Amino acid sequence: FVSFRLMPDFGGTEITLFDAYVDLITPLHYPDSAGESVSLAVIRGGKFKSPVGLERLQSAWTHMIERGYPTELAPNRDIGAEVYSGDLINGKTGNPFDYAFGFTNGEPDGRNSPLSNPDDNFEYAARLGVEPIENLGFGISGTIGDKEGGAGEEEAEDFLPGYRSPGQQTIFEYTVTTAAAGQQFRWSPQAYYYTGPFGMLAEYIQSSLRVTNGITENTLIHKAAQGTFVYVLTGEDASFSGVDPQAPVGSGGWGAWELAARVAWLDLDNEAFPLYANPTTAVSGAETFGLGVNWYLTKNVKAALNYFQTDFNGFGTAIFPKEKVVLSRLQLTF
């Protein structure tokens, strides 16, 4: 009835602990579409993924190498507690519904939270999802909570977000005189559909945050959306959690090959300029188109190649011309 997960990252100059949580599985269960027993309520405590972003809830087998703009506006991982049901939180589909309700320290959009709660405020998160038929799912999620602080170089990362392009350029940051000054509210409708070799995942998110520069205050509303589409050339079923090759490499086969495509956009509130963000060093929006090829050598080994092209809007386009980037990745999972 008890399980736990520890996931450290030893790359870079610092050791980062991404996941560190304990699950308490309650005795409440129901049968899924395959007749297997699924827990009706699991209590989780520690550091874990917030249940808001749909693509964030995918495992490392994401359809594209980098996650889309909605993940930039959604919370990442945070420290707190939640109760959840269904398998989507664990990266699976095929159950009629899922939910999650929890509270956390509260963190900026798209960032990994600090191991503290600097302003002593909490954030409340929820997700409700339904699968009317297997592998066709709809959901709505969101957060609400207060944030206070962030002015100055040392505090900014604990309260205020910065947004990145698919090529991992920082394309938007608040000025050092800007601080969070009240409620942050996010909401996100989302959907996915998988049938045979075809699959799609779509989400929209809107994030509003009250900010101040010490003289004036304003509520800024940022928006993002993306649609990702995949097709498995070798005939295996596409899925939310990746592809299981019918003929893996090493067993006389060539694995599974999957094509992927993405369209995405990011719209940052024009009211951010020039009082809260520098219009000459930050963009007000971006539109991205991406193509990818995924090669699943086995169910544990994946190679990926992506191309992204991004156009930027706003005064900052002088330092952010059209971005064209090729990314590659070799992944192992066990």
XYZ file of C-alpha atoms in Angstrom:
334
model
C 0.000 0.000 0.000
C 3.033 2.312 0.060
C 5.351 3.223 -2.810
C 7.971 5.912 -3.302
C 9.978 7.576 -6.047
C 13.386 9.291 -5.978
C 14.690 10.797 -9.244
C 17.954 12.774 -8.998
C 19.775 14.486 -11.876
C 23.575 14.336 -11.659
C 24.190 16.417 -14.789
C 25.662 19.905 -14.712
C 27.424 21.464 -11.769
C 24.732 20.740 -9.172
C 22.753 17.660 -8.158
C 19.024 18.287 -8.606
C 16.323 16.176 -6.995
C 13.433 16.223 -9.471
C 11.050 13.771 -7.796
C 10.976 12.749 -4.138
C 7.575 11.559 -2.976
C 5.694 8.812 -1.172
C 2.323 7.400 -2.292
C -0.179 5.884 0.115
C -2.600 3.683 -1.823
C -6.021 3.581 -0.180
C -8.221 0.433 -0.139
C -10.747 2.073 -2.532
C -10.586 0.473 -6.014
C -12.614 0.070 -9.218
C -12.164 -2.159 -12.315
C -10.799 -0.513 -15.486
C -11.718 -1.366 -19.086
C -9.444 -4.420 -18.983
C -10.958 -5.657 -15.732
C -7.875 -4.781 -13.696
C -8.126 -3.101 -10.319
C -7.364 0.640 -10.260
C -7.056 2.701 -7.111
C -9.844 5.204 -6.547
C -7.708 7.428 -4.309
C -3.957 7.726 -3.797
C -2.450 10.181 -1.325
C 0.895 11.650 -2.412
C 3.295 13.801 -0.408
C 6.710 15.241 -1.244
C 8.080 16.817 -4.412
C 6.171 15.861 -7.558
C 4.766 17.094 -10.872
C 1.867 19.493 -10.570
C -1.250 17.990 -12.239
C -1.828 21.050 -14.463
C 0.131 20.652 -17.722
C -0.920 17.714 -19.919
C 2.439 17.370 -21.666
C 4.194 17.801 -18.311
C 2.366 14.662 -17.101
C 3.885 12.583 -19.888
C 6.877 10.470 -19.023
C 10.261 11.117 -20.630
C 8.833 9.589 -23.843
C 7.402 12.907 -25.035
C 6.468 13.128 -28.717
C 8.933 15.997 -29.316
C 12.296 16.529 -27.613
C 11.332 19.823 -25.959
C 7.907 20.388 -24.429
C 5.678 23.092 -25.916
C 4.832 26.629 -24.795
C 1.907 25.588 -22.533
C 4.443 23.749 -20.366
C 6.378 27.025 -20.051
C 3.308 28.660 -18.473
C 2.314 25.678 -16.318
C 3.941 24.818 -12.975
C 6.639 22.168 -13.070
C 7.387 20.236 -9.892
C 6.610 21.505 -6.419
C 6.530 20.408 -2.791
C 3.204 19.607 -1.163
C 0.491 16.952 -1.044
C -2.300 15.751 -3.322
C -4.941 13.079 -3.678
C -5.427 11.642 -7.154
C -7.122 8.846 -9.073
C -6.773 7.214 -12.469
C -3.597 6.443 -14.379
C -2.980 9.636 -16.357
C -0.895 11.058 -13.498
C 1.368 8.040 -13.999
C 1.485 8.463 -17.774
C -1.130 5.889 -18.813
C -4.557 6.070 -20.422
C -7.499 3.725 -20.754
C -9.519 4.541 -17.616
C -12.845 6.432 -17.696
C -11.806 9.318 -15.454
C -9.011 10.817 -13.444
C -8.729 13.621 -10.942
C -6.151 15.317 -8.770
C -6.510 17.884 -5.990
C -3.599 19.234 -4.019
C -1.734 22.109 -2.462
C 1.918 23.073 -2.859
C 4.380 25.816 -1.977
C 3.560 27.573 -5.248
C 6.138 28.270 -7.937
C 6.666 30.424 -11.048
C 5.515 29.220 -14.463
C 7.658 26.469 -15.903
C 10.327 26.419 -13.193
C 11.534 23.803 -10.746
C 10.528 25.083 -7.325
C 13.007 25.868 -4.554
C 13.076 23.603 -1.504
C 11.349 26.260 0.571
C 8.330 28.526 0.657
C 9.827 32.041 0.677
C 6.551 33.989 0.950
C 4.690 31.461 3.172
C 1.779 31.331 0.682
C 0.318 28.118 -0.729
C -0.997 27.298 -4.184
C -3.982 25.028 -4.825
C -4.087 22.841 -7.943
C -6.747 20.624 -9.492
C -7.310 18.512 -12.590
C -10.430 16.733 -13.827
C -10.301 14.401 -16.820
C -12.603 11.990 -18.615
C -12.206 9.324 -21.320
C -15.613 8.757 -22.950
C -13.957 6.062 -25.079
C -10.567 4.474 -24.649
C -7.673 6.743 -25.635
C -9.910 9.778 -26.278
C -9.561 12.108 -23.335
C -10.563 15.608 -22.279
C -9.452 17.520 -19.219
C -9.508 20.842 -17.433
C -6.928 21.905 -14.865
C -5.818 24.983 -12.982
C -4.143 26.595 -10.001
C -4.860 29.516 -7.705
C -2.713 31.108 -5.022
C -0.938 34.253 -3.889
C 2.688 35.152 -4.591
C 4.591 38.027 -3.045
C 8.163 39.099 -3.744
C 10.777 38.670 -6.417
C 12.338 42.097 -6.905
C 16.114 41.833 -7.191
C 18.460 39.350 -8.840
C 18.571 36.838 -5.959
C 14.820 36.565 -5.348
C 13.470 36.688 -8.914
C 13.812 32.955 -9.662
C 11.717 32.054 -6.604
C 8.690 34.080 -7.743
C 8.830 35.259 -11.372
C 9.074 33.177 -14.544
C 11.256 33.410 -17.606
C 10.122 31.833 -20.869
C 12.221 29.936 -23.413
C 12.084 29.153 -27.114
C 12.320 25.579 -28.504
C 16.033 26.282 -28.992
C 16.233 27.043 -25.241
C 16.889 30.765 -25.635
C 15.435 32.869 -22.826
C 13.030 35.089 -24.766
C 11.215 36.801 -21.885
C 12.210 37.878 -18.375
C 10.856 40.455 -15.953
C 13.055 43.383 -14.907
C 14.819 43.184 -11.548
C 12.514 45.916 -10.173
C 9.401 43.791 -10.784
C 7.885 41.655 -8.027
C 4.889 39.375 -7.640
C 2.184 41.232 -5.734
C -0.902 39.068 -5.370
C -2.938 36.295 -6.914
C -1.777 33.990 -9.674
C -4.457 32.025 -11.508
C -3.970 29.444 -14.242
C -6.500 27.415 -16.211
C -5.907 24.897 -18.976
C -8.307 22.889 -21.197
C -6.629 19.895 -22.856
C -7.294 16.820 -24.973
C -5.618 13.764 -26.467
C -6.658 11.072 -28.955
C -4.892 7.871 -30.027
C -6.244 5.387 -32.565
C -4.030 2.799 -34.225
C -0.811 4.430 -35.477
C -2.203 7.992 -35.205
C -2.157 10.212 -32.154
C -2.653 13.831 -31.163
C -2.243 15.942 -28.039
C -3.518 19.510 -27.639
C -3.585 21.988 -24.772
C -4.199 25.658 -24.071
C -3.202 27.555 -20.955
C -3.777 31.026 -19.579
C -1.714 32.328 -16.673
C -2.485 35.599 -14.898
C -0.246 37.148 -12.242
C -0.458 40.364 -10.228
C 2.867 42.246 -10.406
C 4.322 45.551 -9.203
C 7.399 47.629 -9.961
C 7.144 49.471 -6.656
C 5.124 52.317 -8.171
C 2.323 50.745 -10.211
C 0.519 47.381 -10.124
C -1.096 45.368 -12.904
C -2.458 41.880 -13.595
C -0.666 40.402 -16.595
C -2.283 37.616 -18.620
C -0.063 35.308 -20.689
C -1.426 32.610 -23.042
C -0.053 29.614 -24.938
C -1.327 26.707 -27.008
C 0.050 23.755 -28.923
C -1.066 20.800 -31.001
C 1.205 17.786 -31.511
C 0.457 15.008 -33.997
C 2.199 11.638 -34.427
C 2.004 8.737 -36.876
C 3.805 5.389 -36.389
C 5.161 4.290 -39.766
C 5.832 0.695 -38.708
C 2.222 -0.010 -37.705
C 2.426 -0.120 -33.909
C -0.143 1.744 -31.842
C 0.645 5.333 -30.944
C 0.104 6.161 -27.279
C 0.401 8.838 -24.611
C 3.356 6.963 -23.086
C 5.312 6.079 -26.240
C 5.590 3.144 -28.668
C 6.368 -0.496 -27.912
C 8.139 -1.937 -31.016
C 6.776 -5.168 -32.438
C 10.236 -6.064 -33.807
C 12.851 -4.425 -31.561
C 16.471 -4.020 -32.568
C 18.435 -7.023 -31.319
C 15.568 -9.406 -32.044
C 15.858 -9.379 -35.819
C 13.902 -6.147 -36.353
C 14.398 -2.429 -36.940
C 12.320 -1.153 -34.036
C 9.456 1.319 -34.448
C 9.572 4.569 -36.431
C 7.317 7.511 -35.653
C 6.793 10.868 -37.370
C 5.786 13.897 -35.267
C 4.663 17.450 -36.037
C 3.833 20.429 -33.830
C 2.255 23.862 -34.176
C 2.426 26.182 -31.152
C 2.175 29.818 -30.128
C 2.961 32.002 -27.125
C 1.208 35.341 -26.457
C 2.657 37.536 -23.681
C 0.637 40.442 -22.306
C 1.586 43.748 -23.972
C 0.909 45.477 -20.630
C 4.185 43.968 -19.416
C 6.102 46.504 -21.533
C 7.907 48.705 -20.608
C 7.052 48.894 -16.891
C 7.666 45.251 -15.946
C 9.769 43.841 -18.817
C 12.309 45.418 -21.159
C 10.796 45.628 -24.673
C 14.239 45.635 -26.309
C 15.387 42.365 -24.704
C 12.121 40.372 -24.436
C 9.562 39.313 -27.027
C 5.791 39.669 -26.764
C 4.973 36.483 -28.650
C 6.202 33.544 -30.710
C 4.877 31.097 -33.297
C 6.593 27.738 -33.780
C 6.373 24.895 -36.284
C 8.242 21.657 -35.654
C 8.880 18.273 -37.284
C 10.372 15.186 -35.695
C 11.377 11.562 -36.235
C 11.409 9.110 -33.320
C 13.141 5.737 -33.534
C 12.208 3.315 -30.755
C 15.001 0.736 -30.947
C 13.393 -1.164 -28.056
C 10.783 -0.182 -25.492
C 13.696 1.102 -23.362
C 15.823 2.912 -25.987
C 14.723 5.858 -28.128
C 16.549 8.141 -30.580
C 14.919 11.391 -31.718
C 15.659 14.117 -34.261
C 13.661 17.393 -34.320
C 13.596 20.572 -36.384
C 11.910 23.729 -35.033
C 11.343 27.064 -36.746
C 10.134 30.025 -34.676
C 9.071 33.577 -35.532
C 9.085 36.166 -32.738
C 6.881 39.227 -32.226
C 7.563 42.492 -30.408
C 10.353 45.024 -30.108
C 12.792 42.312 -29.038
C 12.855 40.753 -32.520
C 16.025 42.765 -33.203
C 17.935 40.387 -30.920
C 15.636 37.400 -31.566
C 15.561 36.866 -35.344
C 13.833 33.808 -36.825
C 15.091 30.766 -34.924
C 15.911 27.567 -36.815
C 17.208 24.747 -34.654
C 17.927 21.025 -35.029
C 17.852 18.949 -31.847
C 18.792 15.310 -31.287
C 18.482 13.036 -28.288
C 19.289 9.457 -27.301
C 17.203 8.288 -24.331
C 17.356 5.246 -22.088
C 14.624 4.340 -19.625
C 14.612 1.542 -17.053
